[in-house]
Structure formats: C-alpha cells, structure tokens
C-alpha positions as MATLAB code, in Angstrom:
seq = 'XXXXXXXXXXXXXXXXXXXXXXXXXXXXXXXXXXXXXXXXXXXXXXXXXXXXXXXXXXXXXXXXXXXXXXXXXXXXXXXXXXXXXXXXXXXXXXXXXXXXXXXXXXXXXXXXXXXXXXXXXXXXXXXXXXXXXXXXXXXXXXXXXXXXXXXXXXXXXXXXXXXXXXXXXXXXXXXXXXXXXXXXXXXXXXXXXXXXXXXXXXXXXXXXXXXXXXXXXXXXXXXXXXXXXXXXXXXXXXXXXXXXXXXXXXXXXXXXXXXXXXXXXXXXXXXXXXXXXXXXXXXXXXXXXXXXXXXXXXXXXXXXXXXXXXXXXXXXXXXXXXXXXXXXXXXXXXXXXXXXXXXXXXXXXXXXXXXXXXXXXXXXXXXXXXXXXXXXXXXXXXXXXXXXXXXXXXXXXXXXXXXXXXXXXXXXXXXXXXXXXXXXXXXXXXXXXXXXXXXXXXXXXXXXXXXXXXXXXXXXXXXXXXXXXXXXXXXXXXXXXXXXXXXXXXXXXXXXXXXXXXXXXXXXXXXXXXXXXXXXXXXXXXXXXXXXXXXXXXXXXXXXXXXXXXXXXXXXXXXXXXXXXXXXXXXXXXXXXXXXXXXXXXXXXXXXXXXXXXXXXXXXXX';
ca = [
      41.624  -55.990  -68.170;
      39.774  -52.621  -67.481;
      38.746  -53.448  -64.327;
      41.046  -55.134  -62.892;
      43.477  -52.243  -64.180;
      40.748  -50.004  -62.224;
      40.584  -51.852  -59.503;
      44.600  -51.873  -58.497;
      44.634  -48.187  -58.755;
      41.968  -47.562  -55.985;
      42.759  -51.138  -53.895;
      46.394  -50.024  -53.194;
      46.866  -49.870  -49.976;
      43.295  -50.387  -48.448;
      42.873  -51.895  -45.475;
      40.191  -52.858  -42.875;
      39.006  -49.867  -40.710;
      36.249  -48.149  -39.232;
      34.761  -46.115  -41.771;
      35.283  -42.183  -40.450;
      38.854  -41.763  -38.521;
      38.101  -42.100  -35.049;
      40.870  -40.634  -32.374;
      42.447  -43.193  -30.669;
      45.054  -41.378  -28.329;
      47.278  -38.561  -27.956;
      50.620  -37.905  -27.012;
      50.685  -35.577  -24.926;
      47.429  -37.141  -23.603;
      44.311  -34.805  -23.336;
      43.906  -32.958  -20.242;
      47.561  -33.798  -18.878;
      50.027  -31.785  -16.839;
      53.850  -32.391  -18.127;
      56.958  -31.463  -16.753;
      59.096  -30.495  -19.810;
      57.915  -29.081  -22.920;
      56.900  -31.845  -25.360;
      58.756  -31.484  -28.706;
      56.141  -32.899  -30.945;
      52.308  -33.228  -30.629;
      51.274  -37.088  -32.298;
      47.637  -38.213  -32.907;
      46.270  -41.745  -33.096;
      43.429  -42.982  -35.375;
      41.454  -46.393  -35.682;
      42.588  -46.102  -39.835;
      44.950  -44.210  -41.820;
      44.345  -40.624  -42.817;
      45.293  -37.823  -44.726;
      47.155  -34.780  -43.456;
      46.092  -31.099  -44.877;
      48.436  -27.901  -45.008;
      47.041  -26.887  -41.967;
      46.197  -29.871  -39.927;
      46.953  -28.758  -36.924;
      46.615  -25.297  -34.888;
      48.620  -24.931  -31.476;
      47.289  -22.043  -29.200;
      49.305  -20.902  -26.270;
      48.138  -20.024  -22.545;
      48.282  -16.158  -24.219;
      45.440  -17.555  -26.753;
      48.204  -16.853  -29.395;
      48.778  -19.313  -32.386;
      52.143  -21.076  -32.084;
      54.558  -21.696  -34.236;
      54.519  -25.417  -35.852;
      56.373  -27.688  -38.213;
      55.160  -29.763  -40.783;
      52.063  -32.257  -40.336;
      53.869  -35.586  -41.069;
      52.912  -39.130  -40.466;
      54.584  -40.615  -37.403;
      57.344  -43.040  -38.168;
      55.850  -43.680  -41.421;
      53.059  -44.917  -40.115;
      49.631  -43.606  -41.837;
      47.338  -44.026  -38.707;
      49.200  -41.070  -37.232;
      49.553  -37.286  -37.551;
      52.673  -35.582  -35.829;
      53.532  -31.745  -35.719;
      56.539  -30.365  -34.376;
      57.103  -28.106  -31.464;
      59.280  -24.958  -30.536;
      62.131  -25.832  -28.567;
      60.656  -23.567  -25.679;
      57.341  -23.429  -24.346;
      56.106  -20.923  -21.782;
      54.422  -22.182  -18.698;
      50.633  -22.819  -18.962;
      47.731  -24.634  -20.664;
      47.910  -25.386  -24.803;
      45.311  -25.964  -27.067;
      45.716  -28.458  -30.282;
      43.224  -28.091  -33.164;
      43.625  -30.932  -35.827;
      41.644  -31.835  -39.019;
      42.522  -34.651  -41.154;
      40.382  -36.799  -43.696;
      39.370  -40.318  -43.134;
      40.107  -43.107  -45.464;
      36.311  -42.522  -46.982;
      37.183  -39.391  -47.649;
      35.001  -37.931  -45.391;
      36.800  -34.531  -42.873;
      36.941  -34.963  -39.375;
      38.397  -32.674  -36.517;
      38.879  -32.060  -32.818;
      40.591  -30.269  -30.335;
      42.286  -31.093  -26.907;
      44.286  -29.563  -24.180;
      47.737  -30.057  -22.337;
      49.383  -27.824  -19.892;
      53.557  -27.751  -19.663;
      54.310  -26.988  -15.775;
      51.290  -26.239  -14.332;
      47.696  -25.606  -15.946;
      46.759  -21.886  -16.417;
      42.701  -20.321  -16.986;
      42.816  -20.981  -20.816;
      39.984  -19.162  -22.142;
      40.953  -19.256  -25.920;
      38.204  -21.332  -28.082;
      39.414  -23.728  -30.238;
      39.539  -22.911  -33.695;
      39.389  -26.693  -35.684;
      39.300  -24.197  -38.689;
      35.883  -23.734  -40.542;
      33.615  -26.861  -39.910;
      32.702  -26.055  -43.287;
      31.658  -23.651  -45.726;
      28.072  -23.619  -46.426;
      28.353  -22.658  -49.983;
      31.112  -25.395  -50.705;
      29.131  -27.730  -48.531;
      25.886  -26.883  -50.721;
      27.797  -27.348  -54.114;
      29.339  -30.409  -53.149;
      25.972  -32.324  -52.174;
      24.294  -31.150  -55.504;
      27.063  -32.841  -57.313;
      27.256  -35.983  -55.805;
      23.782  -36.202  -56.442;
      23.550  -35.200  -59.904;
      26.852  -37.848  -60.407;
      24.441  -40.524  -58.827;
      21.905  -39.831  -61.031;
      23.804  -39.567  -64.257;
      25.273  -42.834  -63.400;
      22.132  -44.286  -63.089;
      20.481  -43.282  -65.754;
      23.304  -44.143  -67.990;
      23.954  -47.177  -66.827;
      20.130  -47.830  -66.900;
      19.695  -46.537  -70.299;
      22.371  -49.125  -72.004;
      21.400  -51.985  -70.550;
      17.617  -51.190  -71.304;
      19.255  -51.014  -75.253;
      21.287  -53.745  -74.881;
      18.858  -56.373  -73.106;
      15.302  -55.406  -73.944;
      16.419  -54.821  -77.635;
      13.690  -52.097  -78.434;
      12.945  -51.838  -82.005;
      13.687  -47.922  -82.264;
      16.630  -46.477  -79.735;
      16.257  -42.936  -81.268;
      14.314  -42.263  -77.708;
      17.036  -43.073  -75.903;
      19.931  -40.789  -77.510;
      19.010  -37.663  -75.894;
      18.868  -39.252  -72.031;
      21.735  -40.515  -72.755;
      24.015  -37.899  -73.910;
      22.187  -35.907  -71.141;
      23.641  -38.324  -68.114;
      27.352  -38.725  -69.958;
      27.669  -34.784  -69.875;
      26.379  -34.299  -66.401;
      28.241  -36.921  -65.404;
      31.536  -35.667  -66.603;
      30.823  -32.056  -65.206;
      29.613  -33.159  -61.886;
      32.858  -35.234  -61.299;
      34.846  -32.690  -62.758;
      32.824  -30.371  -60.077;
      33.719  -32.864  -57.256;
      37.205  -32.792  -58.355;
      37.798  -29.030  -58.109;
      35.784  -28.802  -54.646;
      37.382  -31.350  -53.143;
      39.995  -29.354  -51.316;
      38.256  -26.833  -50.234;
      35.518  -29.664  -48.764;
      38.448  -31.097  -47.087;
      39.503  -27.943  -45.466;
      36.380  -25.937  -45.374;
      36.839  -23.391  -46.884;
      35.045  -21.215  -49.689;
      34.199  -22.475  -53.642;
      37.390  -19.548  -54.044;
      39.787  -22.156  -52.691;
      39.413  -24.404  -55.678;
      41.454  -22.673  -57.814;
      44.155  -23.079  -56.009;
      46.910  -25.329  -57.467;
      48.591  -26.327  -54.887;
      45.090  -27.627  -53.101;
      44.487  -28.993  -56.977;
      47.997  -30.554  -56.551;
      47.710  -32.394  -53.559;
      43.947  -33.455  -54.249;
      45.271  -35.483  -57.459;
      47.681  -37.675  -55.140;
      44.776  -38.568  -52.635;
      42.505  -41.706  -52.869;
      38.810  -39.668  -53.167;
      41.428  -37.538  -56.354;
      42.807  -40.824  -57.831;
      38.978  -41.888  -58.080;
      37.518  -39.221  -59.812;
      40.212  -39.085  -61.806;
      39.494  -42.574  -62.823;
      36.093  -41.877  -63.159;
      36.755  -39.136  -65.886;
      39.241  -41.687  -68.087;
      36.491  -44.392  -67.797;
      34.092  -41.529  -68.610;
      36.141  -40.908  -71.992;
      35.757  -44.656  -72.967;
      32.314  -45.286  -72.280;
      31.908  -42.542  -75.043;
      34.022  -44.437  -77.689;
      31.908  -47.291  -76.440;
      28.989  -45.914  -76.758;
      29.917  -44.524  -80.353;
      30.893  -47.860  -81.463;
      27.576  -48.405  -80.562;
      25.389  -46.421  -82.573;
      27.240  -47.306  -86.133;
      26.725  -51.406  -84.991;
      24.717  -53.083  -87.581;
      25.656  -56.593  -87.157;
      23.331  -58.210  -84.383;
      25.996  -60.996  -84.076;
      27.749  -58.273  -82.023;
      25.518  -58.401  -79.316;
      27.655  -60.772  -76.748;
      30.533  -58.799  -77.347;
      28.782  -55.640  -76.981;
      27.103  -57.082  -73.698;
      30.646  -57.889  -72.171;
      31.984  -54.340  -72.586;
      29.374  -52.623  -71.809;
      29.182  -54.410  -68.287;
      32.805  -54.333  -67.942;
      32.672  -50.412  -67.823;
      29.612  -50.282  -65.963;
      31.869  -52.119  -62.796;
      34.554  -50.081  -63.451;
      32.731  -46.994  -63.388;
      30.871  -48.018  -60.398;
      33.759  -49.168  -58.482;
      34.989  -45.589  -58.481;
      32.464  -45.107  -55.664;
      33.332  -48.039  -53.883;
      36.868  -47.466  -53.448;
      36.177  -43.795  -51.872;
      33.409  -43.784  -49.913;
      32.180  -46.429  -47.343;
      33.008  -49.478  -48.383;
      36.536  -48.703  -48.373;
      37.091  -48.588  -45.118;
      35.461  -50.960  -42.114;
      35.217  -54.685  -41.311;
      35.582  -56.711  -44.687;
      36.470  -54.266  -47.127;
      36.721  -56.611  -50.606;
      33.363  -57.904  -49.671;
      31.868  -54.396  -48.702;
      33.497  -53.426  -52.096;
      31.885  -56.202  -54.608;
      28.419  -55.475  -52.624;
      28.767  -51.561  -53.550;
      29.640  -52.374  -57.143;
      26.903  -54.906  -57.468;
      24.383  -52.450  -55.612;
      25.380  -49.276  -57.442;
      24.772  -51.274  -60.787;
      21.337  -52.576  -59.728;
      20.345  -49.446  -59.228;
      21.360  -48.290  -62.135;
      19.493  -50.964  -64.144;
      16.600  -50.800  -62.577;
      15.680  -46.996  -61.799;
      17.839  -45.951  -65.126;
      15.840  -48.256  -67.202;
      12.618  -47.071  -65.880;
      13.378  -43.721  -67.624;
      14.002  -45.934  -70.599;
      11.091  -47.166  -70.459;
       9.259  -44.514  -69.741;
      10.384  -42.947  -73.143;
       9.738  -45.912  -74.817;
       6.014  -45.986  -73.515;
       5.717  -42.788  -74.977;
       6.958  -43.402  -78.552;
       6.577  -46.531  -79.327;
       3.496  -48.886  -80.798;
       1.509  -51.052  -78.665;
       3.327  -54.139  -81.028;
       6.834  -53.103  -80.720;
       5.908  -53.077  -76.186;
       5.037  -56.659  -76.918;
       7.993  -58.442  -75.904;
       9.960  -55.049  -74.828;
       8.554  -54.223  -71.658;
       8.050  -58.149  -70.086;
      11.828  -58.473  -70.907;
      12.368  -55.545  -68.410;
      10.016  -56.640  -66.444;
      12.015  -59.527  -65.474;
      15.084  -57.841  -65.723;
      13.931  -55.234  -63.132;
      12.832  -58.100  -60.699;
      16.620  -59.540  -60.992;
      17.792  -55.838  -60.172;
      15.254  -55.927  -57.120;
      16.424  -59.108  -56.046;
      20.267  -58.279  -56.014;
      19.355  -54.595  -54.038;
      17.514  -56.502  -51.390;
      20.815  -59.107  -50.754;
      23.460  -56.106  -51.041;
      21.121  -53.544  -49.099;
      20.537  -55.888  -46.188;
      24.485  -56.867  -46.110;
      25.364  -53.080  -46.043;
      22.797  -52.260  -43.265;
      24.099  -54.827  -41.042;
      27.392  -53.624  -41.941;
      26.751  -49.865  -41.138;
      24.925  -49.899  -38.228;
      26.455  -52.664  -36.493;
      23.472  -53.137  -34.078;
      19.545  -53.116  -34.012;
      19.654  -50.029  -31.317;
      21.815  -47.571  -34.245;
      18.468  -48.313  -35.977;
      16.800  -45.691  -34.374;
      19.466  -44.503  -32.236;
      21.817  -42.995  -34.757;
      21.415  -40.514  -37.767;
      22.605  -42.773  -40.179;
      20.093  -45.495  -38.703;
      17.386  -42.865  -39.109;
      18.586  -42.362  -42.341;
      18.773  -45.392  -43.471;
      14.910  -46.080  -42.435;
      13.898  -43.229  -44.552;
      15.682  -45.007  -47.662;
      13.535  -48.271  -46.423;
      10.596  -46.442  -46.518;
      11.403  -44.958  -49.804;
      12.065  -48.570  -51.321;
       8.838  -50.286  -50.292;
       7.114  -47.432  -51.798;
       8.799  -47.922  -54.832;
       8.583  -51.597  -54.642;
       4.355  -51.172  -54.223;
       4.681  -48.800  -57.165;
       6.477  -51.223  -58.998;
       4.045  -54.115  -57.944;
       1.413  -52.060  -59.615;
       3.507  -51.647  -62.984;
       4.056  -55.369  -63.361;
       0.606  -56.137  -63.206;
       0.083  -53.631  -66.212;
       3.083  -55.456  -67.984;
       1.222  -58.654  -67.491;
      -2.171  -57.451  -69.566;
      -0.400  -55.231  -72.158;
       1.652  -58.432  -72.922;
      -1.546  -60.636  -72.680;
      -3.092  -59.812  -76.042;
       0.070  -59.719  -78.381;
       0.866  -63.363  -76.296;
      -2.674  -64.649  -77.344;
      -2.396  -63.539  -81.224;
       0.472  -65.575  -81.319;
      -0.860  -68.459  -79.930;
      -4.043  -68.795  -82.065;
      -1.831  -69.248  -85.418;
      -1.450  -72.769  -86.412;
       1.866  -74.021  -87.399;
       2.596  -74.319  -90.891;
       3.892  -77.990  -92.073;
       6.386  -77.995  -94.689;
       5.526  -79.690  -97.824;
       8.312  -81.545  -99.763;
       9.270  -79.881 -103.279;
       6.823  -81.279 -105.670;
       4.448  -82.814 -103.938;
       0.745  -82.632 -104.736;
      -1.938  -80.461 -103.214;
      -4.839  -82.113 -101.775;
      -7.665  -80.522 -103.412;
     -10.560  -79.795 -100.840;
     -13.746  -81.677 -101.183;
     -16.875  -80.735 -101.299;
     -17.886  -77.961  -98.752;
     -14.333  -77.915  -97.200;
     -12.360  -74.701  -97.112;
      -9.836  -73.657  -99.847;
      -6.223  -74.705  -98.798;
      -4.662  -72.505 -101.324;
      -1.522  -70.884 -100.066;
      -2.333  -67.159  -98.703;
      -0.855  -64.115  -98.927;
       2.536  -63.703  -97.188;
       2.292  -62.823  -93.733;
      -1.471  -63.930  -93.598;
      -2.779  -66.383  -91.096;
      -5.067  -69.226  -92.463;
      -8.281  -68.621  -92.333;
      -7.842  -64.715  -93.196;
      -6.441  -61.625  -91.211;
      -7.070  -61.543  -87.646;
      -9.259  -58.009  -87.291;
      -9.120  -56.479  -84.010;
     -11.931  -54.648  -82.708;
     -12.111  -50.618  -82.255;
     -12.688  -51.987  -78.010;
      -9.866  -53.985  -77.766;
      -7.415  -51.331  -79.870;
      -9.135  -48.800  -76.694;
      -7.920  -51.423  -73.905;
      -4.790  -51.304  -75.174;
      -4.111  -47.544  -75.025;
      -5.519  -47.623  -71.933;
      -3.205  -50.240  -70.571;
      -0.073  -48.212  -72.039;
      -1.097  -45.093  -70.452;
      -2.112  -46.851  -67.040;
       1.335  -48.260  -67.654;
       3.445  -45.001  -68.151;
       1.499  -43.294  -65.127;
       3.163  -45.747  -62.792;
       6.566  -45.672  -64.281;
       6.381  -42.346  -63.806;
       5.731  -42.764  -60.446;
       8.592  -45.240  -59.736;
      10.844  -42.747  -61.807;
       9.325  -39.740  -59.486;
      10.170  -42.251  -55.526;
      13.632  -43.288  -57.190;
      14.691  -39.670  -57.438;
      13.691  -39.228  -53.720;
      15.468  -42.638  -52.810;
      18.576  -41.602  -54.824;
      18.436  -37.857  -52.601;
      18.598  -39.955  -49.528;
      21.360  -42.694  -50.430;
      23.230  -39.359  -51.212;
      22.955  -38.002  -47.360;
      23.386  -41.279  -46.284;
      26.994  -41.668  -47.855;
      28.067  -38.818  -46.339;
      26.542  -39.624  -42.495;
      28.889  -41.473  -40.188;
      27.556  -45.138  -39.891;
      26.507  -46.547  -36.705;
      28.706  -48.460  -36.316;
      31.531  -46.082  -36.328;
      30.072  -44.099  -34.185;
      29.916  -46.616  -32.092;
      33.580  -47.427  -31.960;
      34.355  -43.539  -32.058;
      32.857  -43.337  -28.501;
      34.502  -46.750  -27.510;
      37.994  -45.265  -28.593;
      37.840  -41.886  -27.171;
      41.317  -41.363  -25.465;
      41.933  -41.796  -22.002;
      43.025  -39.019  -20.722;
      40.022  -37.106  -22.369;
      38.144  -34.182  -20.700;
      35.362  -35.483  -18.956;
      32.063  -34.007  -20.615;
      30.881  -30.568  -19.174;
      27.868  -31.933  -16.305;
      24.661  -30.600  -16.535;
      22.360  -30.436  -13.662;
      18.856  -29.085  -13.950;
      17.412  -28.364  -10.140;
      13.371  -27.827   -9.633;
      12.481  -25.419   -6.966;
       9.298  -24.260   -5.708;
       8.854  -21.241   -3.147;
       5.058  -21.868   -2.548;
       4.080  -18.334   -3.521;
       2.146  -19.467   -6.698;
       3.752  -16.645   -9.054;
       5.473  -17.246  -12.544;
       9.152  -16.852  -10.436;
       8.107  -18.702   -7.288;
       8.604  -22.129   -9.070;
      10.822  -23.184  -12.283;
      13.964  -25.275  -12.360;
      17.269  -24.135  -12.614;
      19.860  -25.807  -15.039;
      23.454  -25.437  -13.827;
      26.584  -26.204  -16.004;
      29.863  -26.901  -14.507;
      32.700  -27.104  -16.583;
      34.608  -29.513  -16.759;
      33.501  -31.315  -13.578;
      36.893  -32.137  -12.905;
      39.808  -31.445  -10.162;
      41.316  -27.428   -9.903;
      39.296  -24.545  -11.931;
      35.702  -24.563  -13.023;
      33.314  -22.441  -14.448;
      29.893  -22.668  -12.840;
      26.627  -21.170  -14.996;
      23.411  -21.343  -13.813;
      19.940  -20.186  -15.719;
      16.696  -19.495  -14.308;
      13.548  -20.730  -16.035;
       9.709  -19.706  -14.574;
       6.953  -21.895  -14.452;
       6.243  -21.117  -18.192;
       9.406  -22.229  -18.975;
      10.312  -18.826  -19.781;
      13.454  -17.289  -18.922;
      13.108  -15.249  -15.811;
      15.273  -12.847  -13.932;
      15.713  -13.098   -9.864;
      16.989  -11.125   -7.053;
      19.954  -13.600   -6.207;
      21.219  -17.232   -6.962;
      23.927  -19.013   -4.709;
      25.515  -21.806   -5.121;
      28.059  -24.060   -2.394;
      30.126  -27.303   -3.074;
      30.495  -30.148   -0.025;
      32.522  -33.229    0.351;
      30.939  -34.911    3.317;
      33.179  -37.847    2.918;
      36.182  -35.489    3.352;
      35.060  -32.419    5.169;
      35.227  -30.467    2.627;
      32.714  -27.507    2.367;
      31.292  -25.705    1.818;
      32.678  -23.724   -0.915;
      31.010  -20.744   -2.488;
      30.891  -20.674   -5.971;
      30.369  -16.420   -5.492;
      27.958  -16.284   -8.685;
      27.236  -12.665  -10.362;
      24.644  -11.805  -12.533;
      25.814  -12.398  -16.072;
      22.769  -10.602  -18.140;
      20.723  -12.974  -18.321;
      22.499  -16.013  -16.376;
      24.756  -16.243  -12.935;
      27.750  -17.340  -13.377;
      31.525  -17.658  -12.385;
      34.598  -19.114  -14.061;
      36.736  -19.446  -11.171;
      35.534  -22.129   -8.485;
      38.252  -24.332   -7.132;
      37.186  -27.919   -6.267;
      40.441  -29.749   -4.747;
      39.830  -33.116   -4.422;
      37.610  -36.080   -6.832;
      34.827  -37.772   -5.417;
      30.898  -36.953   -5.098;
      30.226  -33.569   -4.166;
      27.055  -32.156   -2.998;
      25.661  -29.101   -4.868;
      23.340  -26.908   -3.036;
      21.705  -24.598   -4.948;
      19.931  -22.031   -3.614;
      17.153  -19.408   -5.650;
      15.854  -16.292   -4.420;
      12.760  -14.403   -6.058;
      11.858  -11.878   -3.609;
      13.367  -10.608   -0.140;
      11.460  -12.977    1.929;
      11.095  -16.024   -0.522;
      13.482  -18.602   -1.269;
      14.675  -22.306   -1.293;
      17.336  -24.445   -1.639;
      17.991  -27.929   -3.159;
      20.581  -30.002   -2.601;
      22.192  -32.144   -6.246;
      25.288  -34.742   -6.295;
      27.909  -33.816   -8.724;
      30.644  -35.764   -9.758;
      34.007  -34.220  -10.103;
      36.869  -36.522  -11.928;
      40.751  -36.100  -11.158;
];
C-alpha cells in the first residue's frame, strides 16, 4: 500500500523524454529578421519543464533589460515556456536569456537573438543569470552524497539484521541511527537548496519562502518531501524493531522492511534520470532495484565489518557465509541493472569515450571491478573461516532415539562405556581444539576484516562517482540535444588557425595565426586574429591584414582593416554580403622587409 501510495505521487504525469530539456525551436526563430514586433517570445523542449520567477531576460538593441510578462506554459502545454512582450519594440537586434529545469530536475539555459526591422551591432552579453553559485553548487553535491550514503548504509545495515540474523545487533545501533539522522538532514539540506540550485543563486536564497513555496509544488520538492515522511516511518519501523522478541515475526518484519526500502529508493528514481528518457517504468524499476543492491551489498559490508570486530569466531560461523551469498545476489542484480542503464544513458559505444558522462561512467567501471577483485578476495576468507565450524559439525554422530523404557545394552568386554554424557557433550568426550588452530582462526578473521575494509574504503569512491554521474547529462541526450538544435540557430563562431613561415629563422619569423570570425554568417562580423611564435608563445608584430574574396561572384577583396587590440588584431565591423565559400587571405608581418601571406576557405552561412 506504501509504495504504491509512493509511487502515484511521483508517477503523475511522467512521461517518456530525453533526460535534460533539450531546445527544440523558437518562435521568433534564432537569428531571424521580423517585420512587426512579436508579442510573445515561446520556447520548445524535447520534455516538459519547469518555469522559474525569472526564466527569461529580454535585452534590447540599447543592451537594456526589457520589460516582460509572466513565464507561462504555452497553451497549456508543459513542453513550452512563453513570455510576453511590450506592445512596442524599437528597431534593432534582441537578446532572450531563458533558464528552466528539466524533468530530472537538473537546470538548463541558453540564449538567442532576433532583430524586429532590421538587425543592429548588438554588443550586449547575454546574461542566462548565474550558471551557478559555487558555494550552493558545493553544498548541494556534499548532500546528495552524504543522502547516498546514508541510504546505503541503512538500507545495508537492516537487511544485514534481518537476513544474516547475527547473534548480538548491539554493533549495529550506532551505524544505524548515524545514517537515519544524516539522512534526514541531508534531504532536509537538498530541500532548502533546491531553489537556489535551480536559479543559481547563493545558500542566502534558501530562506526565501516564496522559492520554499514553489519548490514544494515541483517533482524533485514532492520527492524529498516523500523521502522525509518515509524517513519518519522507517523510524517507527525500526523501533518496532528493537522491542521484537518473537522470532515468528521475522516474515512480517522482512516484508516491511523491504517495502520501505523501495519506497525510499524510488524517491530517487522518480527525480533524477530515470524519470525522464526512452522507457521510463522500466528505467524506474531498474533504479529502484539498483539503488537497493547497493544498499545491501556496500551497507552490509559496514555491517559486517562491525560484526568482524565484536563478535566470536562461533557466532561468524554461519553469519558471514549467509552474507556471503547474499552479497553475490546483490552483485548479480547490479551487473543486470548497471548494464541496462549504460546502454540506456549513453545510447552508443562512441559516448563511451566521447562524452563526460561516458567517461564517467568508465571510472564507476573501473571502480566496480576493483571492488569486485576485493570482494573475490573476501569470499575466499569466508570460505576457510566457515571451514572449521562446518567440519565440527560434521564429525558428531547422530544421536538415535531410544523408546521410553527400553533397556541399555551394556558394553562388553573392552568396548567403550555407552552411558549417556553430559548435555551438550559429543560421544566420545569434548572436542579440544588446539592453541594452532584457535591462531588460524584469528588470523582468518583479521585477514577477513582487512578486506572488508577495503571493499568498504572502493565503495565510498564508487558511491562519489555515481553521485557526479547523476548529475552529468547522459550521452545520449546529448546526443539528441545537438540533433534538435533549432533551425534557425546561429551558426558556431569559425575558427581558423593559419601557419606562416617568413624564412628568417627567428622566434616571430614562423608561428601560426588563429583567426575567429564571428558568426561566419551574412551582414556584420567581428574578425580577431592572435599571433603565436614558434614557441608557441604569444608574440607581438609590426602589422596583420586580413581580405575576404568570392571568386565565384567577384566579390573581393574586402579589407577586414584590423587594429592592434593589446595583445590581438581585431575588428568588429566587416561586412560580408553574400553566402558561399570565401577565401581568407591572411597576411603577417614581423619586420619591414619580412612577411607572408596564406590564403584559408571560410564558410559564411545566410
């Protein structure tokens, strides 16, 4: 009933879509020259999103902030984000900054440019608002990382109680109450920093209601807050717990525990990755049954760590083979989910090593087969400490019941006594162990507890990177972000870099020059051009020109009239009329006698 209670609240309303909002079009479109005003501004995204106060910022030809409406969904529709316009626009080029948050949760801005008559030398830099704030950035990590490892551990911890059954739990309460509290204040961190993580601004922003306000009615809100309820019952779980006496409770125990383990887990699958993409329920059930496997297995490595430590060598008998095999059931349900949400990330083998998140992801690989080796080596130790008690047990005899009344055989002659022994006595007399074998067993338990403490020790490394990971922008996102960049976008700015060589043999007779025009398209561009030496060093020369042709057209050649910037040469104002493949002919001069010229093709868009 809990879960499925849980898992209506966070479901509503999902849908399949790229995880990270990618633009999808613009009206007016980027780059485009309209006639009349425009009297709203209206984004399109590959999946729904959420609007902020101040998700978009309009900037007129005077580099002035304009006036706007409202950020509203268009026509109800949640893929959208519309902003209204002044009835009168001056003539001239604008510039839209938006932000809005992606359906897993995760920020994501741009900017883009129209112009209403005719376009106009817009030199204004687009403010997107903060990227992000450094400080809230920081804070934010370390608490989604300290909620991952709470969880962990205390899901790890339980089911270590609950299914190895160690003789003493007393270990265990201190770990435990550890991971509930830094669970609750690292989701009640998350809650408060959400808004200003959304809008980038400073740790002060938290406290502001409003932001509070309008956090609560959001999907990554609704989940924490969901986390925090389910955070209350685990405790009256968990104290139900401790007073249980009556081992016939197990089963039931077992059932409710696991319930809120998949309820508690599922609040990171409905706001993160798995909530948005290609097959979203099954994305979902393979976080949930991934987030819990790690629990088990890395929290109950703690558990058994501190179990190593204060318990007998008699009581690890059958305690640490039962986890043993519960950890390889953990291992074997990571591998299944883990490959399913690689594929699903990166989409292709080439975001492997192509993308961040690929990159990323390979680091967590390398991470797991270290802890896989580690763990390897721990089994092998579970196998001999186990050995011994496993042999003891097999060298007793069976006893066979004897009716009530019957009569004794008395031994003959030379035969043993078969008088009844002491309770809890083996035939034949107590089973002494030698001081050397007591030895191999100690040594065995702390051989044991090194490498545990090891696995413990990769896992926390793993668990940094899965944290990272969650919060890079898969592959194959990316992917579909670059696919479903609008049409009408600016071209990107072309880079040229141009070798010369002047034959004089000096530091500034040969280097390569790297020219920038921007944006490589029809009407105004800014030309830059730096000078490197032959030590790749920045150096400073008497003169560099630069001309545009259009053999095709007879066009050219243009001077781009360069000036020395400080530093670079450069220009802003170079008119290129018509599209096509213009030749670039750059020419370097490092003394009054030396110089060359090399010719580059260029491509300039309409």
């Amino acid at each position: 009933m809990l879960l499925g209670t849980v898992l209506v609240l966070l479901l509503l309303g999902a849908t399949p879509a790229s995880a990270h909002a990618a633009l999808r079009s613009t009206d007016p479109d980027d780059g485009s020259v309209v006639r009349q005003a425009p009297r709203h501004v209206t984004l399109t995204f590959t999946e729904s999103v959420g609007l902020l106060d101040d998700s978009f910022r309009v900037f007129g030809p005077d580099q002035r902030r304009v006036h706007t409406g409202e950020a509203t969904h268009a026509d109800g529709r949640s893929d959208t984000a519309r902003v209204g316009l002044p009835g009168k626009l001056a003539r001239g080029t604008y510039t839209v900054a938006w932000r809005v948050v992606s359906a897993d949760s995760h920020p994501v801005s741009g900017a883009f440019t129209f112009s209403v008559g005719k376009r106009s030398a817009t030199t204004v830099q687009a403010d997107t608002g903060p990227a992000e704030d450094p400080l809230t950035r920081g804070l934010h990590d370390a608490a989604r990382y300290l909620a991952y490892l709470a969880a962990a551990l205390l899901v790890g911890v339980v089911a270590f109680a609950l299914l190895c059954r160690p003789p003493r739990t007393s270990p265990l309460r201190r770990p435990l109450v550890a991971a509930w509290w830094t669970l609750l204040g690292s989701t009640a961190v998350l809650l408060l920093l959400r808004a200003p993580y959304e809008t980038g601004t400073g740790p002060a922003a938290a406290f502001d209601v409003s932001a509070l306000g309008r956090t609560l009615t959001g999907r990554p809100g609704e989940a924490l807050l969901a986390r925090l309820v389910i955070l209350l019952l685990i405790a009256a779980f968990l104290t139900r717990l401790s007073r249980r006496r009556d081992t016939r409770e197990q089963p039931v125990a077992l059932a409710i525990g696991t319930a809120l383990a998949a309820a508690l887990a599922l609040t990171w699958a409905a706001a993160e990755h798995a909530s948005a993409g290609i097959q979203v329920p099954l994305a979902m059930t393979s976080s949930v049954l991934h987030l819990l496997a790690t629990g088990v297995w890395l929290g109950g490595l703690v558990a058994l760590l501190l179990t190593l430590r204060r318990s007998s060598g008699d009581d690890l008998a059958e305690v640490v083979p039962r986890f043993s095999r519960i950890a390889f059931a953990s291992v074997t349900v990571l591998a299944v989910t883990g490959t399913y949400q690689s594929w699903r990330g990166l989409g292709s083998l080439s975001a492997l090593t192509g993308t961040p998140y690929g990159r990323l992801l390979l680091a967590k690989l390398a991470g797991v087969a270290v802890l896989l080796l580690v763990a390897g080596y721990s089994r092998r130790w579970t196998q001999r400490l186990a050995a011994p008690a496993t042999a003891v047990r097999a060298a007793v005899p069976a006893r066979v019941p004897q009716p009530v009344g019957a009569t004794v055989e008395q031994p003959g002659p030379g035969e043993p006594s078969a008088r009844p022994e002491e309770p809890g006595t083996p035939p034949g007399g107590p089973v002494e162990e030698s001081p050397a074998s007591d030895a191999d067993r100690d040594t065995r338990r702390r051989r044991l507890r090194r490498s545990v403490l090891v696995e413990v020790a990769v896992a926390a490394v793993v668990l940094i990177i899965t944290t990272v990971l969650t919060g890079t922008l898969p592959g194959r996102a990316q992917a579909e972000a670059a696919q479903q960049a609008p049409v009408g976008a600016l071209p990107p700015t072309t880079q040229a870099t141009v070798p010369f060589d002047t034959g004089t043999g000096s530091v500034t007779g040969r280097g390569t020059v790297q020219v920038t025009l921007d944006p490589a398209r029809v009407g105004e561009n800014g030309v830059q051009a730096v000078v490197y030496g032959s030590d790749t060093g920045l150096v400073v020369v008497p003169e560099v020109r630069i001309t545009f042709s259009l053999p095709a057209r007879n066009v050219g050649p243009i001077d781009a009239e360069l000036t020395d910037q400080g530093g670079y040469w450069g220009t802003n104002s170079v008119n290129l009329p018509l599209a096509g493949n213009w030749t670039m002919k750059t020419t370097v001069r490092v003394s009054d006698v030396d110089q060359v010229s090399v010719e580059r093709q260029v491509r300039i868009v309409p």
